[in-house]
Short mmCIF file of C-alpha atoms and ligand atoms in Angstrom, two decimals:
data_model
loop_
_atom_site.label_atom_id
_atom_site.label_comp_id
_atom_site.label_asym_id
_atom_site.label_seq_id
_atom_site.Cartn_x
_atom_site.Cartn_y
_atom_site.Cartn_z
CA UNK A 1420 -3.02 12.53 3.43
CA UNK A 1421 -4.01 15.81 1.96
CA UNK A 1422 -1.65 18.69 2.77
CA UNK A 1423 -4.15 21.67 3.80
CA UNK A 1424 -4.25 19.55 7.13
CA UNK A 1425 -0.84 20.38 7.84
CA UNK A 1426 -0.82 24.51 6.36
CA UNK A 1427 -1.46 26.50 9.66
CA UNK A 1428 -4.94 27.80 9.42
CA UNK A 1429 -4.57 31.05 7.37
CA UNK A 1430 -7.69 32.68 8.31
CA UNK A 1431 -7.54 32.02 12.06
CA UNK A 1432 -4.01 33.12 12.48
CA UNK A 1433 -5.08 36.25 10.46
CA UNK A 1434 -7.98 36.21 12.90
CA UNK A 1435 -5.64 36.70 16.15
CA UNK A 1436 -5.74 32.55 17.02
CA UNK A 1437 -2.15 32.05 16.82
CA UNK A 1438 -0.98 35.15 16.93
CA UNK A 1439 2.03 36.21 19.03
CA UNK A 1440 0.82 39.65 19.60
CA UNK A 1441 2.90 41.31 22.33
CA UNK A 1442 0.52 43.59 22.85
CA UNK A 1443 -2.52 41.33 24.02
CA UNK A 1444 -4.68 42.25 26.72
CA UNK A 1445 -3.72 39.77 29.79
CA UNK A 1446 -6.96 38.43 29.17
CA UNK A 1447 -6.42 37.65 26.07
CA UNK A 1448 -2.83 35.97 26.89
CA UNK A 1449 -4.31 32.52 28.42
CA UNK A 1450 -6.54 32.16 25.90
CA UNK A 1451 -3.83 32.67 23.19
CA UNK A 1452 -1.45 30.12 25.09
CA UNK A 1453 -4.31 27.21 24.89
CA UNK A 1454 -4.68 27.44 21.48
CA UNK A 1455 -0.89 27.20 20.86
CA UNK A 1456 -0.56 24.36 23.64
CA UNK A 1457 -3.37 22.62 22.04
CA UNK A 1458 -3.10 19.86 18.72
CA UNK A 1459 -3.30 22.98 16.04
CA UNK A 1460 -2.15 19.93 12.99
CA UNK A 1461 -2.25 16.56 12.57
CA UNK A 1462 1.69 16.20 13.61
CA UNK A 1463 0.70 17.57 16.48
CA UNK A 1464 -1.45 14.20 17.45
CA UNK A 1465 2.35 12.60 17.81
CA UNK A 1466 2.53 14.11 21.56
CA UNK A 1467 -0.39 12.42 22.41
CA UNK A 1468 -0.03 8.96 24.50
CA UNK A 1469 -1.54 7.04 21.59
CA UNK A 1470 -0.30 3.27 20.44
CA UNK A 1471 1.31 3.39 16.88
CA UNK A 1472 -1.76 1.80 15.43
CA UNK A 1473 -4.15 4.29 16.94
CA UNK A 1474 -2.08 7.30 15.56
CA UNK A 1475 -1.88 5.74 12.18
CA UNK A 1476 -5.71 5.78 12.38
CA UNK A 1477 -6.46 9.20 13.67
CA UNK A 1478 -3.79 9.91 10.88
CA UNK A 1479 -5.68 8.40 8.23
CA UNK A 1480 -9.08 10.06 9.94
CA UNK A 1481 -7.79 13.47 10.05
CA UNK A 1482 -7.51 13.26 6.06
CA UNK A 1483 -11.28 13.92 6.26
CA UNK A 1484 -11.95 16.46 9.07
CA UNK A 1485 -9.53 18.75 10.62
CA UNK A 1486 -7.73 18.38 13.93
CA UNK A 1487 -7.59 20.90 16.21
CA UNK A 1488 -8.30 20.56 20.14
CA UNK A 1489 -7.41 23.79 22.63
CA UNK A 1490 -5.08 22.93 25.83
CA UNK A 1491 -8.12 23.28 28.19
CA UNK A 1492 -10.34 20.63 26.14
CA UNK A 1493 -7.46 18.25 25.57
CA UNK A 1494 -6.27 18.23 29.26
CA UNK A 1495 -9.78 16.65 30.43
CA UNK A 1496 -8.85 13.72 28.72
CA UNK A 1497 -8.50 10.82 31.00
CA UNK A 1498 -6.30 8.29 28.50
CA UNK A 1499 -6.11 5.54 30.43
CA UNK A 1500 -9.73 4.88 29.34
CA UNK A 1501 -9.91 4.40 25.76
CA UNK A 1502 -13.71 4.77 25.55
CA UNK A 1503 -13.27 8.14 27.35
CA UNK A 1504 -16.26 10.63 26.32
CA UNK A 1505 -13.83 13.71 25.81
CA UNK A 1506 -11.45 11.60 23.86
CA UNK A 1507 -14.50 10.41 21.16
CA UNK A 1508 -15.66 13.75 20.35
CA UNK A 1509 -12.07 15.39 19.47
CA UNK A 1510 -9.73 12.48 18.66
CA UNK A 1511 -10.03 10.78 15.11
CA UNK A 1512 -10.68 7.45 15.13
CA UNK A 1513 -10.01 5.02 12.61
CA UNK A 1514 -14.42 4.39 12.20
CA UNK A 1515 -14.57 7.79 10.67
CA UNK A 1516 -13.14 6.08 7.50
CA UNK A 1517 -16.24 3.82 7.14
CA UNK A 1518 -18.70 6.04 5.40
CA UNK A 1519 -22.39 4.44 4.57
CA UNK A 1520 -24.23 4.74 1.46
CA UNK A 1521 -26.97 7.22 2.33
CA UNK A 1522 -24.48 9.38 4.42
CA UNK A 1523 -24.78 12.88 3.43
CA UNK A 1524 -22.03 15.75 2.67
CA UNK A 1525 -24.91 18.28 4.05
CA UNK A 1526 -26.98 16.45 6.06
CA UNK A 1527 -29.42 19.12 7.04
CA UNK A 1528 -29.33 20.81 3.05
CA UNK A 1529 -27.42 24.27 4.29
CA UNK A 1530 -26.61 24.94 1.09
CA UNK A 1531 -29.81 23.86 -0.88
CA UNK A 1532 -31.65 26.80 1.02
CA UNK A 1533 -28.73 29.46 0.65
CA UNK A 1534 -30.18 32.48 -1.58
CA UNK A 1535 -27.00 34.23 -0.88
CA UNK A 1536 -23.48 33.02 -0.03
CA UNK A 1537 -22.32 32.53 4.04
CA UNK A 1538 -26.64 32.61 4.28
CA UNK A 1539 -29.23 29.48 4.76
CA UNK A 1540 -32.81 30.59 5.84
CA UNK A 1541 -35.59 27.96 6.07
CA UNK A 1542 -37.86 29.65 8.04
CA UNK A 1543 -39.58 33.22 7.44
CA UNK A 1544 -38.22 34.79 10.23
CA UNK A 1545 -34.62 33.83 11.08
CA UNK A 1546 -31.37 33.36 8.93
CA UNK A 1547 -28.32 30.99 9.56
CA UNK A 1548 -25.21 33.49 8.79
CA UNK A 1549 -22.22 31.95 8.36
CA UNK A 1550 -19.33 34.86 9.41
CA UNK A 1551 -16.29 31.73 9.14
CA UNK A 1552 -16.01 28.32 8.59
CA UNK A 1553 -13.10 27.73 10.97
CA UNK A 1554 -13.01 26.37 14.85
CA UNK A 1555 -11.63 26.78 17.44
CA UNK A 1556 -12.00 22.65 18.01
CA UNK A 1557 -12.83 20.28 15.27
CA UNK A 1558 -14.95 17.72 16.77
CA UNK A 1559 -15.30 14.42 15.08
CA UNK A 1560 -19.33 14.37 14.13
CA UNK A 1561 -19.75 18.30 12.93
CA UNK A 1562 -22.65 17.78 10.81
CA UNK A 1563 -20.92 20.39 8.74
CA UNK A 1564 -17.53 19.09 8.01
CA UNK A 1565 -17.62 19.01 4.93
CA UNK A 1566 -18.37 22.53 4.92
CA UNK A 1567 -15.66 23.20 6.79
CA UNK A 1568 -13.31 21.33 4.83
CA UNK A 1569 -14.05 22.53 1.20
CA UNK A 1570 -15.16 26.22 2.05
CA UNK A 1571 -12.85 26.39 5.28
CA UNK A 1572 -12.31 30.25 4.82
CA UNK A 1573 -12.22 32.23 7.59
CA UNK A 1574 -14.14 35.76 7.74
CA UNK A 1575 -13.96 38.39 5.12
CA UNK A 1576 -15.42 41.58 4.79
CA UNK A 1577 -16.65 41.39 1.48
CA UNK A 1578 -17.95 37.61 1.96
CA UNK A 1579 -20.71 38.67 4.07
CA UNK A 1580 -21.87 41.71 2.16
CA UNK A 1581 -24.39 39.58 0.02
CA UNK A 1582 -25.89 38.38 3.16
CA UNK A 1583 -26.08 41.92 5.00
CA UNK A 1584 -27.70 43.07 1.98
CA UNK A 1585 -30.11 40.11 2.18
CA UNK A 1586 -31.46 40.96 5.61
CA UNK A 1587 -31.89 44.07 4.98
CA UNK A 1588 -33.93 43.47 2.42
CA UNK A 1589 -36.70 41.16 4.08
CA UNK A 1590 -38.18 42.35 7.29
CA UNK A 1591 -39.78 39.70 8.36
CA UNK A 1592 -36.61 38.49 9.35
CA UNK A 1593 -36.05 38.85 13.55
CA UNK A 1594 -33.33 36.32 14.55
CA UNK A 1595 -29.91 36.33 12.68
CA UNK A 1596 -27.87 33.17 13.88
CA UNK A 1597 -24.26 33.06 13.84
CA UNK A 1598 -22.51 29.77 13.09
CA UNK A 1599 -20.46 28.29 10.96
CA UNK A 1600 -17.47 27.40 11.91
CA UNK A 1601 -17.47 29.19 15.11
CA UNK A 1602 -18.37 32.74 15.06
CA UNK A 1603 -16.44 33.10 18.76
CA UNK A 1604 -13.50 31.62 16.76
CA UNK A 1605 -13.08 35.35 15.99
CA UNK A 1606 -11.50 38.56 16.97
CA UNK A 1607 -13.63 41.15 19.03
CA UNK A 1608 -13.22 43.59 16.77
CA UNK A 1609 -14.99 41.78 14.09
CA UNK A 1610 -17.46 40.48 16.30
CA UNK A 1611 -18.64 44.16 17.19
CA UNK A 1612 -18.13 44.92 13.61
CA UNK A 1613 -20.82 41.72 12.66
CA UNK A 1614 -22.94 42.92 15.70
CA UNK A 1615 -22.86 46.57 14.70
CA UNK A 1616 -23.74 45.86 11.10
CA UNK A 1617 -26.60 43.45 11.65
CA UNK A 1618 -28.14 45.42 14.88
CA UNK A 1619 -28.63 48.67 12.38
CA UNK A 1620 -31.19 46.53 10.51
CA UNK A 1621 -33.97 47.66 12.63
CA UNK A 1622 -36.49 44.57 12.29
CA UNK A 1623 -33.64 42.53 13.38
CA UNK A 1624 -34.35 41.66 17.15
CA UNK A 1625 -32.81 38.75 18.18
CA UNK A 1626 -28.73 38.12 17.78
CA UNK A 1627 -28.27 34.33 18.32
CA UNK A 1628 -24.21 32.63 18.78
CA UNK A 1629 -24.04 29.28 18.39
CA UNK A 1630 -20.91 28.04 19.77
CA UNK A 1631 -18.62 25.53 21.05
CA UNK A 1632 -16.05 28.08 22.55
CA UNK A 1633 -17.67 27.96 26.18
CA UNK A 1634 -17.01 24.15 25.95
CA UNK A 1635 -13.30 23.87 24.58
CA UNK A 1636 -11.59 27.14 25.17
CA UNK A 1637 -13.73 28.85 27.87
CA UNK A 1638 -10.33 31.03 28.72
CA UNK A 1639 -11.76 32.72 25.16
CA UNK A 1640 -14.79 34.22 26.52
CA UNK A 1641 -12.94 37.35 28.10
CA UNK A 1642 -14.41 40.85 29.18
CA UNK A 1643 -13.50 42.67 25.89
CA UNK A 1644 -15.39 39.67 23.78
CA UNK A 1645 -18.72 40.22 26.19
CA UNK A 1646 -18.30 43.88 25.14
CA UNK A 1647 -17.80 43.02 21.37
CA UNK A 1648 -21.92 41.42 21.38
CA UNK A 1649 -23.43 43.99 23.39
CA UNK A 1650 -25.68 46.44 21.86
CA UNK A 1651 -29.24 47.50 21.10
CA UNK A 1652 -29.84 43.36 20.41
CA UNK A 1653 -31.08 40.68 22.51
CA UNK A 1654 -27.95 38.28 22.47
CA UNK A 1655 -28.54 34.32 23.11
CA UNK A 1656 -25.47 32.06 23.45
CA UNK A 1657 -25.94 28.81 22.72
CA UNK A 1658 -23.29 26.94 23.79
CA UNK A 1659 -23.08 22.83 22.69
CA UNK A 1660 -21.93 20.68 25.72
CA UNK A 1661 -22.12 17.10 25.37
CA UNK A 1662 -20.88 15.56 29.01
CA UNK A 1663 -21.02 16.77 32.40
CA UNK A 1664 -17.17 15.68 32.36
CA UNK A 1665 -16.98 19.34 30.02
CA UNK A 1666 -18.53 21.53 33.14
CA UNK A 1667 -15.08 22.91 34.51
CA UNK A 1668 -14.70 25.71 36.66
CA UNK A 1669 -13.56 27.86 33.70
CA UNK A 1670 -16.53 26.98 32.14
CA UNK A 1671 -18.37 28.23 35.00
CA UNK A 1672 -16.69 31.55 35.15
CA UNK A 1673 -17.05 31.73 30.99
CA UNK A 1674 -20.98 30.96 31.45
CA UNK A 1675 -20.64 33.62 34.44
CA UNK A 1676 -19.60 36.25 32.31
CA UNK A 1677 -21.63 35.51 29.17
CA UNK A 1678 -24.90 35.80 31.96
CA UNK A 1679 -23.56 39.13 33.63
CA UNK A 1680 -22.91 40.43 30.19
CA UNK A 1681 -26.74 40.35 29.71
CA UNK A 1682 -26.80 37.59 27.47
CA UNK A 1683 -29.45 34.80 27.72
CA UNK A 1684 -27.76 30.94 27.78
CA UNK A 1685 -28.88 27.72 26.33
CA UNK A 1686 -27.21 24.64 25.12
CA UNK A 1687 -27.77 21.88 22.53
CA UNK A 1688 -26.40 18.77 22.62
CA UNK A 1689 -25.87 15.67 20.35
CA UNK A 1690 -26.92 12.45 21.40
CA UNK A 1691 -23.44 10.28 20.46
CA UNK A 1692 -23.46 6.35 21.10
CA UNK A 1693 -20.74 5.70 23.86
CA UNK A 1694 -20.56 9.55 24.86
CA UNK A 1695 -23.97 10.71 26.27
CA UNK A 1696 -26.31 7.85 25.44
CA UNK A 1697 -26.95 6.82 29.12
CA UNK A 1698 -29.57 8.50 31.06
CA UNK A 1699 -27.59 9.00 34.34
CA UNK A 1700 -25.10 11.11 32.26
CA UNK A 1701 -27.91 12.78 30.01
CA UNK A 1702 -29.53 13.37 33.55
CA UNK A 1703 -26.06 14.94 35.58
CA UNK A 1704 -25.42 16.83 32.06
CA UNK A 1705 -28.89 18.92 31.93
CA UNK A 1706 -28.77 19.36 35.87
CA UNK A 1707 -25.32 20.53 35.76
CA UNK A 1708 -25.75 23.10 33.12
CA UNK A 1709 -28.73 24.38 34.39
CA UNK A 1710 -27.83 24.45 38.08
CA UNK A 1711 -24.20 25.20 37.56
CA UNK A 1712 -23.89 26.96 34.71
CA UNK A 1713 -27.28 28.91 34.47
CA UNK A 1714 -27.36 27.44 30.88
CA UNK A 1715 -30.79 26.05 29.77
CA UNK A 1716 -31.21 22.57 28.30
CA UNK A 1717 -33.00 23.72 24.86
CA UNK A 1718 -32.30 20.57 22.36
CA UNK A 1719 -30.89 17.06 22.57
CA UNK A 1720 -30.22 16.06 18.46
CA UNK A 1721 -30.69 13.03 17.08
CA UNK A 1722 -27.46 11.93 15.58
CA UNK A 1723 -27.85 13.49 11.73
CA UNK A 1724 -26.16 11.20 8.46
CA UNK A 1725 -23.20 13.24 8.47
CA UNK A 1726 -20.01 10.88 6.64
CA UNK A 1727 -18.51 8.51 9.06
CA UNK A 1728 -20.76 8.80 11.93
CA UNK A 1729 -22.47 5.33 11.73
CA UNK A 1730 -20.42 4.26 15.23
CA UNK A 1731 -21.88 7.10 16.89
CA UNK A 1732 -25.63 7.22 15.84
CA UNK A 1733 -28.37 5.14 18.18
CA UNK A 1734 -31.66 4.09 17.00
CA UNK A 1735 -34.67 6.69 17.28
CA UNK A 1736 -35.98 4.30 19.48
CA UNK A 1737 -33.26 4.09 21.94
CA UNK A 1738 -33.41 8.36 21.99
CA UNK A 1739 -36.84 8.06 22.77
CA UNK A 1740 -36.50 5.95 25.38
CA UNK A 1741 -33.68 8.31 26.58
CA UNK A 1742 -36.25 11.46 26.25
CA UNK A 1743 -38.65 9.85 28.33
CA UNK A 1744 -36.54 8.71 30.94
CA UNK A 1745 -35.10 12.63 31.03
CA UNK A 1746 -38.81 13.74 31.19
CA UNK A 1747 -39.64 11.65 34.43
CA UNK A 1748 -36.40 12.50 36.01
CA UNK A 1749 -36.02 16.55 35.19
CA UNK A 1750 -37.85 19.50 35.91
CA UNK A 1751 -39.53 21.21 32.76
CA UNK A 1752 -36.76 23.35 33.31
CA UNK A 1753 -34.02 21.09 32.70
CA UNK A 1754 -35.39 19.19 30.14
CA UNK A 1755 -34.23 19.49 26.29
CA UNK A 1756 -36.38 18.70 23.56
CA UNK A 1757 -35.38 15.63 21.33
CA UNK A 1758 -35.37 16.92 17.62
CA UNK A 1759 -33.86 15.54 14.57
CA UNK A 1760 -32.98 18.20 11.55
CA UNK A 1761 -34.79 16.31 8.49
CA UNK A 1762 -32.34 15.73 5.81
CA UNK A 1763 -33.65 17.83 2.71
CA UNK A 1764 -34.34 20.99 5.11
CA UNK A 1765 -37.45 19.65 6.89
CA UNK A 1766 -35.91 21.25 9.57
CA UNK A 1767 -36.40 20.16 13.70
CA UNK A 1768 -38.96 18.47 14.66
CA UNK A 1769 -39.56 16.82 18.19
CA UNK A 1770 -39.27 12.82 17.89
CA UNK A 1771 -39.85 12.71 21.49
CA UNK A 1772 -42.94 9.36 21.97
CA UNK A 1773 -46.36 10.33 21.94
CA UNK A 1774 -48.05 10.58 25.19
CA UNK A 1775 -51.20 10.29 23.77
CA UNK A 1776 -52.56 6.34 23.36
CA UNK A 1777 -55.89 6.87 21.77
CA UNK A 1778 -58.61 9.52 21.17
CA UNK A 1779 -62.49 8.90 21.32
CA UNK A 1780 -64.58 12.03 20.57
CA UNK A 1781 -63.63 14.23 23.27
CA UNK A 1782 -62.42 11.91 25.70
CA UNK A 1783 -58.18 11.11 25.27
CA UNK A 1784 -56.27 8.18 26.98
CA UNK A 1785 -52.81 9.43 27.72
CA UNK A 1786 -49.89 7.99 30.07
CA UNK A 1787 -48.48 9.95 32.36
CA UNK A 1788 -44.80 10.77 33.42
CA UNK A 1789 -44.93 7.23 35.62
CA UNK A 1790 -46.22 5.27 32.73
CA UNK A 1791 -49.91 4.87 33.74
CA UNK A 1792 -53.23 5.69 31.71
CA UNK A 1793 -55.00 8.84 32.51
CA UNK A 1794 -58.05 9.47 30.98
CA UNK A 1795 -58.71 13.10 30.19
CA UNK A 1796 -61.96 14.32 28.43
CA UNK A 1797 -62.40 17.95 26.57
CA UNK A 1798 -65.46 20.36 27.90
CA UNK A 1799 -65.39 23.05 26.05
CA UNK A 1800 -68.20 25.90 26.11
CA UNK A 1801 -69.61 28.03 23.75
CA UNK A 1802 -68.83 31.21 23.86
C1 LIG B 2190 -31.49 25.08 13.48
C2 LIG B 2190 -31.83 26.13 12.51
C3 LIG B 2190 -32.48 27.31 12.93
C4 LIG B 2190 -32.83 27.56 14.38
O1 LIG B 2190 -33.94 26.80 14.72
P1 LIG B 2190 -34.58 26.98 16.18
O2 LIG B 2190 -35.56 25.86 16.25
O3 LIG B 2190 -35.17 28.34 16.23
O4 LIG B 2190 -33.46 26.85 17.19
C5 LIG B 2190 -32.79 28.26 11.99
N1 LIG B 2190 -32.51 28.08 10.68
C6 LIG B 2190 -31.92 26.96 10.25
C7 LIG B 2190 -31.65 26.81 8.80
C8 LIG B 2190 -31.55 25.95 11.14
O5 LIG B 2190 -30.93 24.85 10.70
S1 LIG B 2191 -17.49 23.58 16.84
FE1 LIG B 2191 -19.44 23.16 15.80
S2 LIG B 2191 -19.04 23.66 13.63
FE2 LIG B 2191 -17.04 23.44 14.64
S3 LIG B 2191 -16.45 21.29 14.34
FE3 LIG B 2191 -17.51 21.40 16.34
S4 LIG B 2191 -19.67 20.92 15.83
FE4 LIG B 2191 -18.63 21.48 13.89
#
């Protein structure tokens, strides 16, 4: 097993995770007490009701992704159910150890299209920026664990300069994207500071949090953090729920506060084999977030090659077929678009099927939601 596993995380605790800070807002004091209740190291997986063989497999897992699961997330574990779908997603399990030739250490090339450190851009006009590579939960098929595991650095002022300096220095850039690691996996203070500093760029419009912390440590997303993101920017959060099982009242009341603080919500999720691959829990998921949460459905991923992951990946068929299904069943509201990040930075395109059976001139066959052929021909006038 490789030690940095079991070294407390040295950014994060510098970051206000761990800390046992007197002082803390109230607000801050639950939050602060999941984290600490939570699995922070792998010894920590030793409290949890697992056989001897099944702890000396997470053990063995954990060598190659980090543990860490908050109170809140851990406590909607049912464990009498072994194929629980909170469980899969946060628990390491002895599969991750079975890596495939043509798995991929950066499955969707982050770093091949990084001009700048803590920076990926693929498009012309938004930028991935990395502010920390550290979590508030590890969960077993980050497509950037390995990432997380050899950068693993938290923020620093200093790291980020190049990318700051970056921005500024091509306008056509209007969405900046924090990820990482989780950017909410920091203190307000330098979330304000991050805000601040990228909201004085003035052809910056669009701030953009991707985030798991509405998911596994809602108790996080307190009044002072809202504060931190507000600002001359539009703010989206997108958060990443998987299962409708993750849609807990604190959830609610984190989604709540995210939406009063101005900020517009939408979620992507990962299509994982024994987790979400079923379209009555696909189906409750997207209704539940939308209807419950206020959070739009905005992509459903196609598992990507990240190491280990073969156990959880379906076929692009079976997603289809799963895309469809959620097309007939959901409003256009609900619906997420099925996408799959190209390996080699093709980035996401839709791999929803084609509607569309055959073309002849201007006259197209295409089925429609129930399955039947529609014929629909083009008349289109000169102007
Ligand atoms: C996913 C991603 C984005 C965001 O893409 P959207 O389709 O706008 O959500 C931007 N840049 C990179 C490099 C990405 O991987
Ligand atoms: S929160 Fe996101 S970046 Fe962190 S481990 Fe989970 S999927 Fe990966």
């Amino acid at each position: 097993m490789t030690s940095h596993l079991d070294i407390p995380d040295a950014g994060m605790a510098a970051a206000g995770m761990a800390a046992d800070d007197g002082r803390a807002h109230d607000d801050d004091a639950s939050w602060q007490d999941d984290v600490r209740a939570g699995v922070r190291h792998v010894r920590d997986l030793d409290s949890l009701p697992l056989s001897p063989a099944e702890r000396e497999a997470a053990q063995a897992a954990a060598t190659r992704h980090k543990v860490r699961i908050p109170k809140a997330y851990l406590d909607l574990i049912d464990w009498s159910d072994p194929a629980d779908p909170i469980r899969a997603q946060v628990i390491p399990s002895p599969e991750e150890l079975a890596e495939l030739e043509g798995e991929l250490d950066d499955p969707i090339a982050d770093h091949a299209f990084s001009p700048v450190p803590r920076l990926t851009r693929r498009h012309a006009d938004r930028v991935l920026l990395f502010p920390t590579y550290q979590c508030a939960v590890y969960c077993r098929f980050c497509f950037r664990k390995e990432s997380l595991t050899s950068i693993g650095r938290g923020f620093s002022r200093e790291a980020l300069e190049p990318a700051f300096a970056y921005i500024e220095a091509h306008p056509e850039i209007r969405e900046v994207i924090l990820t990482g690691g989780d950017p909410l996996s920091l203190p307000d203070k330098v979330l304000a500071e991050i805000r601040a500093r990228i909201e004085a760029v003035p052809h910056v419009r669009l701030l953009r949090i991707h985030t798991r912390v509405p998911v596994a440590l809602p108790s996080r997303i307190t009044s002072g953090l809202v504060r931190s993101l507000q600002g001359r920017l539009m703010v989206t959060v997108v958060t990443h729920f998987n299962h409708a099982r993750e849609i807990t009242d604190a959830a609610e009341q984190a989604c709540r506060a995210l939406r009063q603080g101005g900020f517009v919500l939408l979620n992507q999720s990962v299509l994982l084999k024994g987790v979400n691959d079923m379209v009555e829990v696909l189906e409750e998921l997207c209704r539940e977030l939308m209807y419950r949460l206020g959070v739009k459905p905005y992509y459903l991923h196609h598992g990507d090659l990240a190491r280990g992951m073969a156990h959880r990946r379906t076929t692009i068929a079976e997603g289809q077929a799963l895309a469809s299904a959620l097309r007939a069943r959901l409003s256009g509201i609900c619906n997420p678009v099925y996408v799959l990040d190209l390996p080699d930075g093709g980035g996401k395109v839709p791999l929803g099927a084609s509607y569309i059976e055959v073309q002849d001139g201007e006259t197209w066959r295409i089925r429609g939601q129930d399955g039947e052929l529609r014929t629909y021909t083009e008349l289109v006038g000169d102007l």
